[in-house]
Amino acid sequence: MAEETRVGFHRDLEEIDQKVVQLFALVAEGVAKSTDAFLADDREAAESLVDADAVIDALYCDVEELVQRQFALQSPMARDMRFLLSVLRIVPELERSGDLAEHIAARATRGISDSLTPRIRGLIEQMGRIGTQMWREAADGYVDRDADVARRLNERDDELDELHSSLTAELVTGQLSVPIALEMALVARFYERLGDHAVNIGERIRYIAEGP
Amino acid sequence: MAKRIDVEGLNAWFGSFQALADVSITVEPKQVTALIGPSGCGKSTFLRALNRLHEVVPGARVAGRVLLDDQDIYADGVDPVAVRRSIGMVFQRPNPFPTMSVRDNVAAGLKLNGVRKKSELDDVVERSLRLAGLWDEVSHRLGRAGASLSGGQQQRLCIARAIAVEPEVLLMDEPCSALDPISTLRIEDLIGDLKDRYTIVIVTHNMQEAARVSDTTAFFNIAGAGEPGRLIEVGPTTKIFTKPDDNRTEDYITGRFG
């Protein structure tokens, strides 16, 4: 008794886990950097996010293939099955969130931030801060298999949704030109989606930790 | 008809060695219950205790109650042979009577019970072979020796033989472990068909097989060498293989402990 079997399989699971952690780190960092790049009009930082997104996309494909292989070859069960199923559902959220961070940063190259009112700028800063916190929390929750992170992310997401509403209300007051206001509506929507993806991931982390 | 089995505080010994301790479990009718666990965990002993085959081994004994629809099969005066007629067993290695024809293999139990009429025997042979999914393959050669069939066919012949005497319960001790993958899948399909009529309990070392065929899974384990086997957890198969309650079950089915 008390002897581990299926050592190779479990090593593959660890490899998958490490790649997912890496994806979390890249996305969380991307969300933080994208806000800075956008508000500072930092084209260089924006370009580095485009490069990071290519890494995210490659890792995402890599993880999917590794997971598929485990299902085909190893008949995973119980916690292994829950883990692999969750990874399959988590990585598209990560990939999509990487795209959203890149979309936000891409606006840095269009010189939008100079045209913003202080209030709109402040709202974007807050959305960026909460989005970044949510993604760091999601990453930590994943590493710790913390079932409670789902609840906390949900609460944070409510704050983000409120900021989204405030920003939208601010945009319709007509202080910005229509093209800038349209871009800002998109940026606000990107943050709102980033929050939703983090919430979805929180639910998957809860599933890994606790099951259905 | 399929009957429920209620096991209460079952213990089993081989001489002074206790193989099984304090097992209580309800086996539902018209369901497949799979028993899984490492070698020596007592699952086969448990299976054999369900139709009084355990006591056939010299020095082996059983304590506790096994109720077949409220009738204790270990009560005083109960005939073990009658128990085994209503609770049939299929073994790991297909064991048809080698020189008997296919027909006689299936009819053997009935003949022992005194049925002589050819038309009645023929009806039972056909019905049992059909239920066992073997009729189409052997109907034109019922007179050939049982041993002339392939391994998978022989195992289905043994299943036909077991169901010919119309048992209420079918016990299967690793029925597919000696078979090739295709024969295994055929037997597994057959188990799915048979559960409409019988209470089925299957011991298997193959966890994927337990997952495929059973409605309920029971995990047996031993705490260490020389310790008796115990029932650790029983529950719906989907639950056991997705999120079992007991860490020992989870460790076993994910291969963390062999």
JSON list of C-alpha atoms in Angstrom, two decimals, chain B residues 136-137 202 207 209:
[
{"chain": "B", "resi": 136, "resn": "ASP", "atom": "CA", "xyz": [-27.20, -16.35, -33.26]},
{"chain": "B", "resi": 137, "resn": "GLU", "atom": "CA", "xyz": [-23.63, -17.59, -33.06]},
{"chain": "B", "resi": 202, "resn": "ILE", "atom": "CA", "xyz": [-19.65, -7.60, -10.31]},
{"chain": "B", "resi": 207, "resn": "MET", "atom": "CA", "xyz": [-11.95, 0.64, -12.90]},
{"chain": "B", "resi": 209, "resn": "GLU", "atom": "CA", "xyz": [-15.09, -1.41, -16.53]}
]
